[in-house]
């Protein structure tokens, strides 16, 4: 079983380095950045510890501990409850699955589909421009 888990975890150990570096810039500017995942508890621990995301993000919201998946608005409601200083509209969520983005929007969260880093940067720039007007 350990060999299977090791294979599963390491085969999906892919880090988008430019995205993580950009997230560090956001954090240095005082923007809190969290992960939201549908992983089970062992994969959640692997992502945090072995991939180093415990240092790269302000925290992680995982289905393993929330007890629900991203396709359920309760997933996002629990995140909002854990971030009481933020209004839902102040949260910007990214996901590569359109259904998860739609559900986040049902919770009142601003949400976008992640396709690639260039699109992510451009979309963030558009958000910044709209906030400054």
C-alpha atoms as an extended CHARMM CRD file, in Angstrom:
* protein
*
       133  EXT
         1         1  UNK       CA              0.0000000000        0.0000000000        0.0000000000  PROA      1               0.0000000000
         2         2  UNK       CA              2.8240000000        2.4220000000        0.8210000000  PROA      2               0.0000000000
         3         3  UNK       CA              4.3390000000        1.8520000000       -2.6270000000  PROA      3               0.0000000000
         4         4  UNK       CA              1.0180000000        2.6650000000       -4.2810000000  PROA      4               0.0000000000
         5         5  UNK       CA              0.5820000000        5.8610000000       -2.2570000000  PROA      5               0.0000000000
         6         6  UNK       CA              4.1670000000        6.8860000000       -2.9520000000  PROA      6               0.0000000000
         7         7  UNK       CA              3.6540000000        6.3470000000       -6.6910000000  PROA      7               0.0000000000
         8         8  UNK       CA              0.3310000000        8.2350000000       -6.6720000000  PROA      8               0.0000000000
         9         9  UNK       CA              1.6840000000       11.1950000000       -4.7420000000  PROA      9               0.0000000000
        10        10  UNK       CA              4.9940000000       11.5370000000       -6.5960000000  PROA      10              0.0000000000
        11        11  UNK       CA              3.4590000000       11.0250000000      -10.0580000000  PROA      11              0.0000000000
        12        12  UNK       CA              1.2060000000       14.0340000000       -9.4340000000  PROA      12              0.0000000000
        13        13  UNK       CA              3.9620000000       16.1080000000       -7.8110000000  PROA      13              0.0000000000
        14        14  UNK       CA              3.8740000000       18.9300000000      -10.3520000000  PROA      14              0.0000000000
        15        15  UNK       CA              4.4200000000       22.4930000000       -9.1760000000  PROA      15              0.0000000000
        16        16  UNK       CA              3.6520000000       25.4870000000      -11.3830000000  PROA      16              0.0000000000
        17        17  UNK       CA              6.7700000000       27.4400000000      -10.3360000000  PROA      17              0.0000000000
        18        18  UNK       CA              5.8010000000       30.7970000000      -11.9400000000  PROA      18              0.0000000000
        19        19  UNK       CA              2.3920000000       30.6420000000      -10.2620000000  PROA      19              0.0000000000
        20        20  UNK       CA              3.8740000000       29.8270000000       -6.8440000000  PROA      20              0.0000000000
        21        21  UNK       CA              6.4360000000       32.6350000000       -7.2360000000  PROA      21              0.0000000000
        22        22  UNK       CA              3.6480000000       35.0680000000       -8.1080000000  PROA      22              0.0000000000
        23        23  UNK       CA              1.6610000000       33.9240000000       -5.0920000000  PROA      23              0.0000000000
        24        24  UNK       CA              4.6780000000       34.7310000000       -2.9380000000  PROA      24              0.0000000000
        25        25  UNK       CA              4.6580000000       38.2640000000       -4.3670000000  PROA      25              0.0000000000
        26        26  UNK       CA              0.9790000000       38.6070000000       -3.4850000000  PROA      26              0.0000000000
        27        27  UNK       CA              1.6360000000       37.3770000000        0.0520000000  PROA      27              0.0000000000
        28        28  UNK       CA              4.4850000000       39.8760000000        0.4390000000  PROA      28              0.0000000000
        29        29  UNK       CA              1.9600000000       42.5990000000       -0.4630000000  PROA      29              0.0000000000
        30        30  UNK       CA             -0.3020000000       41.3810000000        2.3470000000  PROA      30              0.0000000000
        31        31  UNK       CA             -2.7170000000       39.3500000000        0.2170000000  PROA      31              0.0000000000
        32        32  UNK       CA             -3.5420000000       36.0880000000        2.0110000000  PROA      32              0.0000000000
        33        33  UNK       CA             -3.3950000000       33.0740000000       -0.2950000000  PROA      33              0.0000000000
        34        34  UNK       CA             -4.9090000000       29.6780000000        0.4680000000  PROA      34              0.0000000000
        35        35  UNK       CA             -5.2180000000       26.3420000000       -1.2770000000  PROA      35              0.0000000000
        36        36  UNK       CA             -8.6080000000       24.6670000000       -1.6820000000  PROA      36              0.0000000000
        37        37  UNK       CA             -8.5050000000       20.9930000000       -2.6000000000  PROA      37              0.0000000000
        38        38  UNK       CA            -10.6650000000       17.9000000000       -2.7950000000  PROA      38              0.0000000000
        39        39  UNK       CA             -7.8690000000       15.6240000000       -1.6080000000  PROA      39              0.0000000000
        40        40  UNK       CA             -8.1020000000       12.9910000000        1.0680000000  PROA      40              0.0000000000
        41        41  UNK       CA             -6.0640000000       13.4120000000        4.2720000000  PROA      41              0.0000000000
        42        42  UNK       CA             -2.8740000000       11.6160000000        3.1870000000  PROA      42              0.0000000000
        43        43  UNK       CA             -2.6300000000       13.4900000000       -0.1100000000  PROA      43              0.0000000000
        44        44  UNK       CA             -3.4350000000       16.7320000000        1.7450000000  PROA      44              0.0000000000
        45        45  UNK       CA             -0.5190000000       16.0920000000        4.1060000000  PROA      45              0.0000000000
        46        46  UNK       CA              1.7480000000       15.2640000000        1.1550000000  PROA      46              0.0000000000
        47        47  UNK       CA              0.8540000000       18.5170000000       -0.6260000000  PROA      47              0.0000000000
        48        48  UNK       CA              1.5430000000       20.5630000000        2.4740000000  PROA      48              0.0000000000
        49        49  UNK       CA              4.7030000000       18.8430000000        3.6770000000  PROA      49              0.0000000000
        50        50  UNK       CA              6.4170000000       17.1210000000        0.7470000000  PROA      50              0.0000000000
        51        51  UNK       CA              5.5150000000       19.6940000000       -1.8940000000  PROA      51              0.0000000000
        52        52  UNK       CA              6.3520000000       22.4810000000        0.5450000000  PROA      52              0.0000000000
        53        53  UNK       CA              3.0410000000       24.3100000000        0.3000000000  PROA      53              0.0000000000
        54        54  UNK       CA              2.8380000000       24.6720000000        4.0740000000  PROA      54              0.0000000000
        55        55  UNK       CA              5.4270000000       27.4470000000        3.5590000000  PROA      55              0.0000000000
        56        56  UNK       CA              4.0870000000       28.7970000000        0.2700000000  PROA      56              0.0000000000
        57        57  UNK       CA              0.4610000000       29.4350000000        1.3260000000  PROA      57              0.0000000000
        58        58  UNK       CA             -1.3140000000       30.8660000000        4.3350000000  PROA      58              0.0000000000
        59        59  UNK       CA             -3.3010000000       27.6640000000        4.7540000000  PROA      59              0.0000000000
        60        60  UNK       CA             -5.2430000000       24.9270000000        3.0200000000  PROA      60              0.0000000000
        61        61  UNK       CA             -8.9130000000       24.0320000000        2.9040000000  PROA      61              0.0000000000
        62        62  UNK       CA             -9.2600000000       20.3360000000        2.1380000000  PROA      62              0.0000000000
        63        63  UNK       CA            -12.3050000000       18.1690000000        1.5890000000  PROA      63              0.0000000000
        64        64  UNK       CA            -10.6450000000       15.6750000000        3.9130000000  PROA      64              0.0000000000
        65        65  UNK       CA            -11.3190000000       18.0570000000        6.7910000000  PROA      65              0.0000000000
        66        66  UNK       CA            -14.2870000000       20.0490000000        5.5060000000  PROA      66              0.0000000000
        67        67  UNK       CA            -16.2870000000       16.8900000000        4.8520000000  PROA      67              0.0000000000
        68        68  UNK       CA            -17.6160000000       18.0720000000        1.5010000000  PROA      68              0.0000000000
        69        69  UNK       CA            -16.4570000000       18.5210000000       -2.1000000000  PROA      69              0.0000000000
        70        70  UNK       CA            -16.1130000000       21.6860000000       -4.1730000000  PROA      70              0.0000000000
        71        71  UNK       CA            -19.2740000000       20.7850000000       -6.0960000000  PROA      71              0.0000000000
        72        72  UNK       CA            -21.2070000000       21.5700000000       -2.8960000000  PROA      72              0.0000000000
        73        73  UNK       CA            -21.7270000000       25.2160000000       -1.8900000000  PROA      73              0.0000000000
        74        74  UNK       CA            -21.1130000000       24.0990000000        1.7300000000  PROA      74              0.0000000000
        75        75  UNK       CA            -17.4170000000       23.6730000000        0.8290000000  PROA      75              0.0000000000
        76        76  UNK       CA            -17.1620000000       27.3920000000        0.1110000000  PROA      76              0.0000000000
        77        77  UNK       CA            -19.4220000000       28.4090000000        2.9630000000  PROA      77              0.0000000000
        78        78  UNK       CA            -17.0470000000       26.6780000000        5.3700000000  PROA      78              0.0000000000
        79        79  UNK       CA            -14.0970000000       28.5340000000        3.8570000000  PROA      79              0.0000000000
        80        80  UNK       CA            -15.9100000000       31.8510000000        4.2550000000  PROA      80              0.0000000000
        81        81  UNK       CA            -16.7440000000       30.9900000000        7.8620000000  PROA      81              0.0000000000
        82        82  UNK       CA            -13.0340000000       30.3650000000        8.4870000000  PROA      82              0.0000000000
        83        83  UNK       CA            -12.1910000000       33.7850000000        7.0030000000  PROA      83              0.0000000000
        84        84  UNK       CA            -14.6480000000       36.0090000000        8.9230000000  PROA      84              0.0000000000
        85        85  UNK       CA            -12.7640000000       39.2290000000        8.1480000000  PROA      85              0.0000000000
        86        86  UNK       CA            -13.4670000000       38.8330000000        4.4340000000  PROA      86              0.0000000000
        87        87  UNK       CA            -16.7710000000       39.3490000000        2.6630000000  PROA      87              0.0000000000
        88        88  UNK       CA            -17.4910000000       36.7040000000        0.0150000000  PROA      88              0.0000000000
        89        89  UNK       CA            -17.0160000000       39.2820000000       -2.7690000000  PROA      89              0.0000000000
        90        90  UNK       CA            -13.5070000000       40.0020000000       -1.4280000000  PROA      90              0.0000000000
        91        91  UNK       CA            -12.4400000000       36.4060000000       -2.0760000000  PROA      91              0.0000000000
        92        92  UNK       CA            -11.0680000000       35.4640000000       -5.4860000000  PROA      92              0.0000000000
        93        93  UNK       CA            -11.0740000000       31.7120000000       -6.1640000000  PROA      93              0.0000000000
        94        94  UNK       CA             -9.3660000000       29.9380000000       -9.0570000000  PROA      94              0.0000000000
        95        95  UNK       CA            -10.0020000000       26.3720000000      -10.1980000000  PROA      95              0.0000000000
        96        96  UNK       CA             -9.4040000000       24.3980000000      -13.3740000000  PROA      96              0.0000000000
        97        97  UNK       CA            -12.9060000000       22.8840000000      -13.2090000000  PROA      97              0.0000000000
        98        98  UNK       CA            -15.7340000000       25.1580000000      -14.4180000000  PROA      98              0.0000000000
        99        99  UNK       CA            -18.2920000000       23.4420000000      -12.1540000000  PROA      99              0.0000000000
       100       100  UNK       CA            -16.2320000000       24.3300000000       -9.0590000000  PROA      100             0.0000000000
       101       101  UNK       CA            -16.0210000000       27.9340000000      -10.2350000000  PROA      101             0.0000000000
       102       102  UNK       CA            -19.7990000000       28.0660000000      -10.7380000000  PROA      102             0.0000000000
       103       103  UNK       CA            -20.4370000000       26.6890000000       -7.2390000000  PROA      103             0.0000000000
       104       104  UNK       CA            -18.0090000000       29.1820000000       -5.6830000000  PROA      104             0.0000000000
       105       105  UNK       CA            -19.9310000000       31.9560000000       -7.4310000000  PROA      105             0.0000000000
       106       106  UNK       CA            -23.1580000000       30.6060000000       -5.8960000000  PROA      106             0.0000000000
       107       107  UNK       CA            -21.5190000000       31.2390000000       -2.5070000000  PROA      107             0.0000000000
       108       108  UNK       CA            -20.9160000000       34.8700000000       -3.5440000000  PROA      108             0.0000000000
       109       109  UNK       CA            -17.2150000000       34.3910000000       -4.2000000000  PROA      109             0.0000000000
       110       110  UNK       CA            -15.5280000000       35.9040000000       -7.2330000000  PROA      110             0.0000000000
       111       111  UNK       CA            -14.2540000000       32.8980000000       -9.1640000000  PROA      111             0.0000000000
       112       112  UNK       CA            -12.3510000000       32.2320000000      -12.3650000000  PROA      112             0.0000000000
       113       113  UNK       CA            -11.3420000000       29.1780000000      -14.3770000000  PROA      113             0.0000000000
       114       114  UNK       CA             -7.5790000000       28.6160000000      -14.2940000000  PROA      114             0.0000000000
       115       115  UNK       CA             -6.2680000000       27.7030000000      -17.7340000000  PROA      115             0.0000000000
       116       116  UNK       CA             -2.6600000000       28.8620000000      -17.6340000000  PROA      116             0.0000000000
       117       117  UNK       CA             -0.3920000000       31.3370000000      -15.8910000000  PROA      117             0.0000000000
       118       118  UNK       CA             -0.6030000000       34.0250000000      -18.6060000000  PROA      118             0.0000000000
       119       119  UNK       CA             -4.4180000000       34.0520000000      -18.4500000000  PROA      119             0.0000000000
       120       120  UNK       CA             -4.2400000000       34.1340000000      -14.6370000000  PROA      120             0.0000000000
       121       121  UNK       CA             -1.9810000000       37.2110000000      -14.7120000000  PROA      121             0.0000000000
       122       122  UNK       CA             -4.1580000000       39.0250000000      -17.2540000000  PROA      122             0.0000000000
       123       123  UNK       CA             -7.3430000000       38.2880000000      -15.3480000000  PROA      123             0.0000000000
       124       124  UNK       CA             -5.7960000000       39.5480000000      -12.1090000000  PROA      124             0.0000000000
       125       125  UNK       CA             -4.7210000000       42.7110000000      -13.8980000000  PROA      125             0.0000000000
       126       126  UNK       CA             -8.3190000000       43.1870000000      -15.0670000000  PROA      126             0.0000000000
       127       127  UNK       CA             -9.5310000000       42.8110000000      -11.4640000000  PROA      127             0.0000000000
       128       128  UNK       CA             -6.9760000000       45.3800000000      -10.2860000000  PROA      128             0.0000000000
       129       129  UNK       CA             -7.9980000000       47.8280000000      -13.0030000000  PROA      129             0.0000000000
       130       130  UNK       CA            -11.6740000000       47.5050000000      -12.1220000000  PROA      130             0.0000000000
       131       131  UNK       CA            -10.9060000000       48.0670000000       -8.4260000000  PROA      131             0.0000000000
       132       132  UNK       CA             -8.9790000000       51.2500000000       -9.1940000000  PROA      132             0.0000000000
       133       133  UNK       CA            -11.8330000000       52.8260000000      -11.1790000000  PROA      133             0.0000000000
